[in-house]
Amino acid sequence: MIAALRGEVIHIGLDHGVIDCAGVGYKFLATPKTLGTLRRGEQATVLTNLVVKEDSLTLYGFSADEDREMFHVLQSVSGLGPKLALAALSVMGAGELAAAIGGEDVKALQSIPGVGKRMAQRLALELKDKVAAFAPSEAAAAGSVDTAVAPAGGAVVESVTEALIGLGFTDKGARPVVESAYADNPDADTSSLLRAALAQLGKKK
């Protein structure tokens, strides 16, 4: 298993990053929170989880150990795979997820793309006793700040809209929310705008 990567960050995308480790570039999927901690050309360490399937090997990257552990815990629920677990961590941090699951807040859990009422109920039922240890990390997760430079307005709206579509939202549902969030804060960087849009989309569920 590849448990961590350390090296130069050579690429940062909306949903993935690439780190050069001894001449080999490793691509990993990650949340906006994790990607927001990276800077191209600088050294970084990313905690990882390697998901092995018959036709693929996929690395998932995390900036905090509690996020990686929550990633594992979420997948213990039947029908919830790694992509949905990452989507959950893109909408809420490990602490927020723990609070929603522990409090059986089905509506909040349904703000995760791909999680309907039945899956939300299953999360609360099966994981309530497993997530108590994650709750203290909520404040730390909420305190993280992204400082990446945002591209021009049209480009950042397009980029965030594409990221939301990748998370399971429709263009029709996502684009107006992204445009509204950008209008409210035109100086927001890509990661911050994505989180703001996710928050608004979650309220509409």
PDB file of N, CA, C and O in Angstrom, residues 44-110:
ATOM      1  N   ALA A  44       5.771  18.905  -0.726  1.00  0.00           N
ATOM      2  CA  ALA A  44       4.567  18.643   0.058  1.00  0.00           C
ATOM      3  C   ALA A  44       4.495  17.164   0.421  1.00  0.00           C
ATOM      4  O   ALA A  44       5.073  16.309  -0.253  1.00  0.00           O
ATOM      5  N   THR A  45       3.784  16.892   1.498  1.00  0.00           N
ATOM      6  CA  THR A  45       3.492  15.519   1.907  1.00  0.00           C
ATOM      7  C   THR A  45       1.982  15.342   1.915  1.00  0.00           C
ATOM      8  O   THR A  45       1.265  16.156   2.495  1.00  0.00           O
ATOM      9  N   VAL A  46       1.516  14.304   1.251  1.00  0.00           N
ATOM     10  CA  VAL A  46       0.087  14.010   1.199  1.00  0.00           C
ATOM     11  C   VAL A  46      -0.131  12.578   1.678  1.00  0.00           C
ATOM     12  O   VAL A  46       0.524  11.647   1.194  1.00  0.00           O
ATOM     13  N   LEU A  47      -1.011  12.406   2.642  1.00  0.00           N
ATOM     14  CA  LEU A  47      -1.378  11.069   3.097  1.00  0.00           C
ATOM     15  C   LEU A  47      -2.266  10.439   2.035  1.00  0.00           C
ATOM     16  O   LEU A  47      -3.100  11.123   1.439  1.00  0.00           O
ATOM     17  N   THR A  48      -2.099   9.160   1.768  1.00  0.00           N
ATOM     18  CA  THR A  48      -2.838   8.547   0.664  1.00  0.00           C
ATOM     19  C   THR A  48      -3.478   7.216   1.045  1.00  0.00           C
ATOM     20  O   THR A  48      -3.104   6.580   2.024  1.00  0.00           O
ATOM     21  N   ASN A  49      -4.432   6.845   0.221  1.00  0.00           N
ATOM     22  CA  ASN A  49      -5.056   5.534   0.300  1.00  0.00           C
ATOM     23  C   ASN A  49      -5.150   4.995  -1.115  1.00  0.00           C
ATOM     24  O   ASN A  49      -5.666   5.668  -2.012  1.00  0.00           O
ATOM     25  N   LEU A  50      -4.631   3.801  -1.337  1.00  0.00           N
ATOM     26  CA  LEU A  50      -4.651   3.189  -2.658  1.00  0.00           C
ATOM     27  C   LEU A  50      -5.843   2.246  -2.767  1.00  0.00           C
ATOM     28  O   LEU A  50      -5.972   1.303  -1.996  1.00  0.00           O
ATOM     29  N   VAL A  51      -6.729   2.539  -3.710  1.00  0.00           N
ATOM     30  CA  VAL A  51      -7.902   1.702  -3.938  1.00  0.00           C
ATOM     31  C   VAL A  51      -7.634   0.821  -5.155  1.00  0.00           C
ATOM     32  O   VAL A  51      -7.385   1.325  -6.252  1.00  0.00           O
ATOM     33  N   VAL A  52      -7.650  -0.474  -4.938  1.00  0.00           N
ATOM     34  CA  VAL A  52      -7.323  -1.438  -5.994  1.00  0.00           C
ATOM     35  C   VAL A  52      -8.600  -2.086  -6.516  1.00  0.00           C
ATOM     36  O   VAL A  52      -9.387  -2.649  -5.755  1.00  0.00           O
ATOM     37  N   LYS A  53      -8.801  -1.990  -7.823  1.00  0.00           N
ATOM     38  CA  LYS A  53      -9.912  -2.670  -8.486  1.00  0.00           C
ATOM     39  C   LYS A  53      -9.356  -3.511  -9.623  1.00  0.00           C
ATOM     40  O   LYS A  53      -8.168  -3.409  -9.958  1.00  0.00           O
ATOM     41  N   GLU A  54     -10.202  -4.339 -10.216  1.00  0.00           N
ATOM     42  CA  GLU A  54      -9.739  -5.220 -11.272  1.00  0.00           C
ATOM     43  C   GLU A  54      -9.120  -4.464 -12.438  1.00  0.00           C
ATOM     44  O   GLU A  54      -8.167  -4.932 -13.059  1.00  0.00           O
ATOM     45  N   ASP A  55      -9.676  -3.297 -12.762  1.00  0.00           N
ATOM     46  CA  ASP A  55      -9.216  -2.562 -13.937  1.00  0.00           C
ATOM     47  C   ASP A  55      -8.536  -1.237 -13.615  1.00  0.00           C
ATOM     48  O   ASP A  55      -8.255  -0.442 -14.510  1.00  0.00           O
ATOM     49  N   SER A  56      -8.242  -0.984 -12.336  1.00  0.00           N
ATOM     50  CA  SER A  56      -7.630   0.308 -12.009  1.00  0.00           C
ATOM     51  C   SER A  56      -6.954   0.312 -10.650  1.00  0.00           C
ATOM     52  O   SER A  56      -7.284  -0.475  -9.763  1.00  0.00           O
ATOM     53  N   LEU A  57      -5.988   1.221 -10.518  1.00  0.00           N
ATOM     54  CA  LEU A  57      -5.340   1.521  -9.249  1.00  0.00           C
ATOM     55  C   LEU A  57      -5.486   3.025  -9.049  1.00  0.00           C
ATOM     56  O   LEU A  57      -4.969   3.810  -9.838  1.00  0.00           O
ATOM     57  N   THR A  58      -6.196   3.444  -8.012  1.00  0.00           N
ATOM     58  CA  THR A  58      -6.475   4.861  -7.820  1.00  0.00           C
ATOM     59  C   THR A  58      -6.004   5.319  -6.451  1.00  0.00           C
ATOM     60  O   THR A  58      -6.345   4.728  -5.433  1.00  0.00           O
ATOM     61  N   LEU A  59      -5.209   6.399  -6.445  1.00  0.00           N
ATOM     62  CA  LEU A  59      -4.746   6.989  -5.195  1.00  0.00           C
ATOM     63  C   LEU A  59      -5.678   8.122  -4.784  1.00  0.00           C
ATOM     64  O   LEU A  59      -6.071   8.950  -5.606  1.00  0.00           O
ATOM     65  N   TYR A  60      -6.026   8.158  -3.505  1.00  0.00           N
ATOM     66  CA  TYR A  60      -6.805   9.246  -2.937  1.00  0.00           C
ATOM     67  C   TYR A  60      -5.924   9.947  -1.906  1.00  0.00           C
ATOM     68  O   TYR A  60      -5.304   9.282  -1.070  1.00  0.00           O
ATOM     69  N   GLY A  61      -5.847  11.267  -1.985  1.00  0.00           N
ATOM     70  CA  GLY A  61      -4.940  12.007  -1.116  1.00  0.00           C
ATOM     71  C   GLY A  61      -5.653  12.845  -0.073  1.00  0.00           C
ATOM     72  O   GLY A  61      -6.764  13.345  -0.308  1.00  0.00           O
ATOM     73  N   PHE A  62      -4.983  13.027   1.087  1.00  0.00           N
ATOM     74  CA  PHE A  62      -5.579  13.757   2.209  1.00  0.00           C
ATOM     75  C   PHE A  62      -4.515  14.581   2.924  1.00  0.00           C
ATOM     76  O   PHE A  62      -3.378  14.138   3.078  1.00  0.00           O
ATOM     77  N   SER A  63      -4.919  15.762   3.387  1.00  0.00           N
ATOM     78  CA  SER A  63      -3.978  16.611   4.120  1.00  0.00           C
ATOM     79  C   SER A  63      -4.003  16.314   5.612  1.00  0.00           C
ATOM     80  O   SER A  63      -3.108  16.731   6.341  1.00  0.00           O
ATOM     81  N   ALA A  64      -5.039  15.615   6.079  1.00  0.00           N
ATOM     82  CA  ALA A  64      -5.168  15.313   7.504  1.00  0.00           C
ATOM     83  C   ALA A  64      -5.507  13.842   7.708  1.00  0.00           C
ATOM     84  O   ALA A  64      -6.274  13.264   6.938  1.00  0.00           O
ATOM     85  N   ASP A  65      -4.951  13.269   8.752  1.00  0.00           N
ATOM     86  CA  ASP A  65      -5.169  11.849   9.011  1.00  0.00           C
ATOM     87  C   ASP A  65      -6.627  11.549   9.325  1.00  0.00           C
ATOM     88  O   ASP A  65      -7.146  10.498   8.959  1.00  0.00           O
ATOM     89  N   GLU A  66      -7.333  12.495  10.006  1.00  0.00           N
ATOM     90  CA  GLU A  66      -8.737  12.231  10.335  1.00  0.00           C
ATOM     91  C   GLU A  66      -9.605  12.133   9.082  1.00  0.00           C
ATOM     92  O   GLU A  66     -10.581  11.366   9.048  1.00  0.00           O
ATOM     93  N   ASP A  67      -9.239  12.885   8.031  1.00  0.00           N
ATOM     94  CA  ASP A  67      -9.991  12.783   6.774  1.00  0.00           C
ATOM     95  C   ASP A  67      -9.770  11.424   6.122  1.00  0.00           C
ATOM     96  O   ASP A  67     -10.705  10.819   5.588  1.00  0.00           O
ATOM     97  N   ARG A  68      -8.533  10.958   6.166  1.00  0.00           N
ATOM     98  CA  ARG A  68      -8.250   9.637   5.595  1.00  0.00           C
ATOM     99  C   ARG A  68      -8.962   8.540   6.379  1.00  0.00           C
ATOM    100  O   ARG A  68      -9.502   7.590   5.798  1.00  0.00           O
ATOM    101  N   GLU A  69      -8.988   8.673   7.695  1.00  0.00           N
ATOM    102  CA  GLU A  69      -9.682   7.669   8.501  1.00  0.00           C
ATOM    103  C   GLU A  69     -11.187   7.697   8.246  1.00  0.00           C
ATOM    104  O   GLU A  69     -11.835   6.653   8.161  1.00  0.00           O
ATOM    105  N   MET A  70     -11.752   8.895   8.106  1.00  0.00           N
ATOM    106  CA  MET A  70     -13.174   8.997   7.806  1.00  0.00           C
ATOM    107  C   MET A  70     -13.471   8.397   6.434  1.00  0.00           C
ATOM    108  O   MET A  70     -14.521   7.768   6.232  1.00  0.00           O
ATOM    109  N   PHE A  71     -12.561   8.570   5.503  1.00  0.00           N
ATOM    110  CA  PHE A  71     -12.674   7.978   4.168  1.00  0.00           C
ATOM    111  C   PHE A  71     -12.841   6.465   4.285  1.00  0.00           C
ATOM    112  O   PHE A  71     -13.689   5.860   3.620  1.00  0.00           O
ATOM    113  N   HIS A  72     -12.058   5.837   5.158  1.00  0.00           N
ATOM    114  CA  HIS A  72     -12.158   4.382   5.391  1.00  0.00           C
ATOM    115  C   HIS A  72     -13.490   4.030   6.054  1.00  0.00           C
ATOM    116  O   HIS A  72     -14.160   3.086   5.649  1.00  0.00           O
ATOM    117  N   VAL A  73     -13.856   4.786   7.071  1.00  0.00           N
ATOM    118  CA  VAL A  73     -15.082   4.492   7.829  1.00  0.00           C
ATOM    119  C   VAL A  73     -16.310   4.587   6.929  1.00  0.00           C
ATOM    120  O   VAL A  73     -17.202   3.729   6.976  1.00  0.00           O
ATOM    121  N   LEU A  74     -16.374   5.604   6.110  1.00  0.00           N
ATOM    122  CA  LEU A  74     -17.530   5.787   5.228  1.00  0.00           C
ATOM    123  C   LEU A  74     -17.739   4.586   4.304  1.00  0.00           C
ATOM    124  O   LEU A  74     -18.859   4.159   4.046  1.00  0.00           O
ATOM    125  N   GLN A  75     -16.627   4.031   3.832  1.00  0.00           N
ATOM    126  CA  GLN A  75     -16.730   2.923   2.885  1.00  0.00           C
ATOM    127  C   GLN A  75     -17.152   1.604   3.540  1.00  0.00           C
ATOM    128  O   GLN A  75     -17.392   0.616   2.844  1.00  0.00           O
ATOM    129  N   SER A  76     -17.263   1.600   4.857  1.00  0.00           N
ATOM    130  CA  SER A  76     -17.747   0.392   5.520  1.00  0.00           C
ATOM    131  C   SER A  76     -19.259   0.243   5.358  1.00  0.00           C
ATOM    132  O   SER A  76     -19.825  -0.800   5.665  1.00  0.00           O
ATOM    133  N   VAL A  77     -19.909   1.291   4.855  1.00  0.00           N
ATOM    134  CA  VAL A  77     -21.347   1.253   4.598  1.00  0.00           C
ATOM    135  C   VAL A  77     -21.585   0.621   3.231  1.00  0.00           C
ATOM    136  O   VAL A  77     -20.976   1.026   2.237  1.00  0.00           O
ATOM    137  N   SER A  78     -22.438  -0.360   3.175  1.00  0.00           N
ATOM    138  CA  SER A  78     -22.731  -1.052   1.921  1.00  0.00           C
ATOM    139  C   SER A  78     -23.244  -0.082   0.863  1.00  0.00           C
ATOM    140  O   SER A  78     -24.133   0.732   1.129  1.00  0.00           O
ATOM    141  N   GLY A  79     -22.652  -0.152  -0.328  1.00  0.00           N
ATOM    142  CA  GLY A  79     -23.086   0.693  -1.428  1.00  0.00           C
ATOM    143  C   GLY A  79     -22.396   2.040  -1.500  1.00  0.00           C
ATOM    144  O   GLY A  79     -22.655   2.829  -2.409  1.00  0.00           O
ATOM    145  N   LEU A  80     -21.498   2.325  -0.560  1.00  0.00           N
ATOM    146  CA  LEU A  80     -20.792   3.602  -0.557  1.00  0.00           C
ATOM    147  C   LEU A  80     -19.328   3.355  -0.912  1.00  0.00           C
ATOM    148  O   LEU A  80     -18.573   2.807  -0.113  1.00  0.00           O
ATOM    149  N   GLY A  81     -18.935   3.741  -2.108  1.00  0.00           N
ATOM    150  CA  GLY A  81     -17.583   3.507  -2.591  1.00  0.00           C
ATOM    151  C   GLY A  81     -16.663   4.694  -2.366  1.00  0.00           C
ATOM    152  O   GLY A  81     -17.058   5.708  -1.780  1.00  0.00           O
ATOM    153  N   PRO A  82     -15.415   4.603  -2.843  1.00  0.00           N
ATOM    154  CA  PRO A  82     -14.425   5.657  -2.604  1.00  0.00           C
ATOM    155  C   PRO A  82     -14.783   7.007  -3.204  1.00  0.00           C
ATOM    156  O   PRO A  82     -14.521   8.050  -2.605  1.00  0.00           O
ATOM    157  N   LYS A  83     -15.392   7.020  -4.388  1.00  0.00           N
ATOM    158  CA  LYS A  83     -15.728   8.302  -5.007  1.00  0.00           C
ATOM    159  C   LYS A  83     -16.801   9.028  -4.207  1.00  0.00           C
ATOM    160  O   LYS A  83     -16.741  10.253  -4.030  1.00  0.00           O
ATOM    161  N   LEU A  84     -17.768   8.288  -3.708  1.00  0.00           N
ATOM    162  CA  LEU A  84     -18.823   8.900  -2.899  1.00  0.00           C
ATOM    163  C   LEU A  84     -18.263   9.344  -1.544  1.00  0.00           C
ATOM    164  O   LEU A  84     -18.655  10.381  -1.005  1.00  0.00           O
ATOM    165  N   ALA A  85     -17.328   8.564  -1.010  1.00  0.00           N
ATOM    166  CA  ALA A  85     -16.691   8.946   0.257  1.00  0.00           C
ATOM    167  C   ALA A  85     -15.915  10.248   0.085  1.00  0.00           C
ATOM    168  O   ALA A  85     -15.941  11.126   0.954  1.00  0.00           O
ATOM    169  N   LEU A  86     -15.224  10.397  -1.055  1.00  0.00           N
ATOM    170  CA  LEU A  86     -14.478  11.629  -1.318  1.00  0.00           C
ATOM    171  C   LEU A  86     -15.438  12.799  -1.522  1.00  0.00           C
ATOM    172  O   LEU A  86     -15.170  13.917  -1.072  1.00  0.00           O
ATOM    173  N   ALA A  87     -16.569  12.544  -2.202  1.00  0.00           N
ATOM    174  CA  ALA A  87     -17.577  13.589  -2.386  1.00  0.00           C
ATOM    175  C   ALA A  87     -18.097  14.068  -1.038  1.00  0.00           C
ATOM    176  O   ALA A  87     -18.310  15.263  -0.822  1.00  0.00           O
ATOM    177  N   ALA A  88     -18.293  13.125  -0.114  1.00  0.00           N
ATOM    178  CA  ALA A  88     -18.762  13.483   1.229  1.00  0.00           C
ATOM    179  C   ALA A  88     -17.763  14.400   1.929  1.00  0.00           C
ATOM    180  O   ALA A  88     -18.135  15.396   2.555  1.00  0.00           O
ATOM    181  N   LEU A  89     -16.479  14.081   1.794  1.00  0.00           N
ATOM    182  CA  LEU A  89     -15.439  14.885   2.435  1.00  0.00           C
ATOM    183  C   LEU A  89     -15.211  16.207   1.711  1.00  0.00           C
ATOM    184  O   LEU A  89     -14.591  17.115   2.266  1.00  0.00           O
ATOM    185  N   SER A  90     -15.698  16.317   0.470  1.00  0.00           N
ATOM    186  CA  SER A  90     -15.628  17.584  -0.249  1.00  0.00           C
ATOM    187  C   SER A  90     -16.708  18.543   0.237  1.00  0.00           C
ATOM    188  O   SER A  90     -16.530  19.761   0.239  1.00  0.00           O
ATOM    189  N   VAL A  91     -17.839  17.982   0.662  1.00  0.00           N
ATOM    190  CA  VAL A  91     -18.949  18.798   1.153  1.00  0.00           C
ATOM    191  C   VAL A  91     -18.752  19.157   2.622  1.00  0.00           C
ATOM    192  O   VAL A  91     -18.988  20.289   3.039  1.00  0.00           O
ATOM    193  N   MET A  92     -18.309  18.188   3.417  1.00  0.00           N
ATOM    194  CA  MET A  92     -18.107  18.392   4.856  1.00  0.00           C
ATOM    195  C   MET A  92     -16.791  17.762   5.289  1.00  0.00           C
ATOM    196  O   MET A  92     -16.391  16.737   4.752  1.00  0.00           O
ATOM    197  N   GLY A  93     -16.136  18.375   6.249  1.00  0.00           N
ATOM    198  CA  GLY A  93     -14.929  17.784   6.798  1.00  0.00           C
ATOM    199  C   GLY A  93     -15.272  16.605   7.689  1.00  0.00           C
ATOM    200  O   GLY A  93     -16.446  16.322   7.959  1.00  0.00           O
ATOM    201  N   ALA A  94     -14.258  15.917   8.171  1.00  0.00           N
ATOM    202  CA  ALA A  94     -14.483  14.742   9.012  1.00  0.00           C
ATOM    203  C   ALA A  94     -15.308  15.087  10.255  1.00  0.00           C
ATOM    204  O   ALA A  94     -16.206  14.345  10.648  1.00  0.00           O
ATOM    205  N   GLY A  95     -15.014  16.230  10.881  1.00  0.00           N
ATOM    206  CA  GLY A  95     -15.748  16.631  12.072  1.00  0.00           C
ATOM    207  C   GLY A  95     -17.208  16.919  11.785  1.00  0.00           C
ATOM    208  O   GLY A  95     -18.094  16.538  12.549  1.00  0.00           O
ATOM    209  N   GLU A  96     -17.458  17.618  10.677  1.00  0.00           N
ATOM    210  CA  GLU A  96     -18.842  17.942  10.310  1.00  0.00           C
ATOM    211  C   GLU A  96     -19.625  16.683   9.969  1.00  0.00           C
ATOM    212  O   GLU A  96     -20.803  16.536  10.328  1.00  0.00           O
ATOM    213  N   LEU A  97     -18.975  15.763   9.276  1.00  0.00           N
ATOM    214  CA  LEU A  97     -19.625  14.494   8.955  1.00  0.00           C
ATOM    215  C   LEU A  97     -19.956  13.724  10.230  1.00  0.00           C
ATOM    216  O   LEU A  97     -21.037  13.154  10.361  1.00  0.00           O
ATOM    217  N   ALA A  98     -19.004  13.714  11.155  1.00  0.00           N
ATOM    218  CA  ALA A  98     -19.231  13.014  12.419  1.00  0.00           C
ATOM    219  C   ALA A  98     -20.419  13.609  13.161  1.00  0.00           C
ATOM    220  O   ALA A  98     -21.254  12.889  13.715  1.00  0.00           O
ATOM    221  N   ALA A  99     -20.515  14.949  13.146  1.00  0.00           N
ATOM    222  CA  ALA A  99     -21.625  15.617  13.829  1.00  0.00           C
ATOM    223  C   ALA A  99     -22.959  15.290  13.163  1.00  0.00           C
ATOM    224  O   ALA A  99     -23.960  15.034  13.836  1.00  0.00           O
ATOM    225  N   ALA A 100     -22.968  15.292  11.826  1.00  0.00           N
ATOM    226  CA  ALA A 100     -24.197  15.000  11.089  1.00  0.00           C
ATOM    227  C   ALA A 100     -24.634  13.552  11.284  1.00  0.00           C
ATOM    228  O   ALA A 100     -25.810  13.260  11.493  1.00  0.00           O
ATOM    229  N   ILE A 101     -23.661  12.648  11.242  1.00  0.00           N
ATOM    230  CA  ILE A 101     -23.973  11.229  11.422  1.00  0.00           C
ATOM    231  C   ILE A 101     -24.395  10.950  12.863  1.00  0.00           C
ATOM    232  O   ILE A 101     -25.395  10.284  13.131  1.00  0.00           O
ATOM    233  N   GLY A 102     -23.623  11.472  13.811  1.00  0.00           N
ATOM    234  CA  GLY A 102     -23.935  11.248  15.220  1.00  0.00           C
ATOM    235  C   GLY A 102     -25.268  11.850  15.624  1.00  0.00           C
ATOM    236  O   GLY A 102     -25.975  11.302  16.466  1.00  0.00           O
ATOM    237  N   GLY A 103     -25.614  13.005  15.001  1.00  0.00           N
ATOM    238  CA  GLY A 103     -26.875  13.649  15.306  1.00  0.00           C
ATOM    239  C   GLY A 103     -28.019  13.169  14.439  1.00  0.00           C
ATOM    240  O   GLY A 103     -29.125  13.710  14.512  1.00  0.00           O
ATOM    241  N   GLU A 104     -27.737  12.166  13.589  1.00  0.00           N
ATOM    242  CA  GLU A 104     -28.738  11.611  12.671  1.00  0.00           C
ATOM    243  C   GLU A 104     -29.405  12.707  11.844  1.00  0.00           C
ATOM    244  O   GLU A 104     -30.622  12.707  11.629  1.00  0.00           O
ATOM    245  N   ASP A 105     -28.578  13.639  11.386  1.00  0.00           N
ATOM    246  CA  ASP A 105     -29.063  14.754  10.568  1.00  0.00           C
ATOM    247  C   ASP A 105     -29.149  14.295   9.115  1.00  0.00           C
ATOM    248  O   ASP A 105     -28.250  14.550   8.309  1.00  0.00           O
ATOM    249  N   VAL A 106     -30.219  13.623   8.783  1.00  0.00           N
ATOM    250  CA  VAL A 106     -30.393  13.047   7.451  1.00  0.00           C
ATOM    251  C   VAL A 106     -30.399  14.117   6.370  1.00  0.00           C
ATOM    252  O   VAL A 106     -29.839  13.929   5.285  1.00  0.00           O
ATOM    253  N   LYS A 107     -31.000  15.260   6.657  1.00  0.00           N
ATOM    254  CA  LYS A 107     -31.061  16.326   5.666  1.00  0.00           C
ATOM    255  C   LYS A 107     -29.672  16.831   5.306  1.00  0.00           C
ATOM    256  O   LYS A 107     -29.366  17.071   4.132  1.00  0.00           O
ATOM    257  N   ALA A 108     -28.821  17.002   6.300  1.00  0.00           N
ATOM    258  CA  ALA A 108     -27.454  17.459   6.039  1.00  0.00           C
ATOM    259  C   ALA A 108     -26.692  16.432   5.218  1.00  0.00           C
ATOM    260  O   ALA A 108     -25.953  16.783   4.293  1.00  0.00           O
ATOM    261  N   LEU A 109     -26.863  15.165   5.528  1.00  0.00           N
ATOM    262  CA  LEU A 109     -26.164  14.108   4.794  1.00  0.00           C
ATOM    263  C   LEU A 109     -26.637  14.031   3.350  1.00  0.00           C
ATOM    264  O   LEU A 109     -25.882  13.648   2.457  1.00  0.00           O
ATOM    265  N   GLN A 110     -27.888  14.408   3.101  1.00  0.00           N
ATOM    266  CA  GLN A 110     -28.403  14.398   1.737  1.00  0.00           C
ATOM    267  C   GLN A 110     -27.830  15.530   0.891  1.00  0.00           C
ATOM    268  O   GLN A 110     -28.037  15.558  -0.323  1.00  0.00           O
TER     269      GLN A 110
END
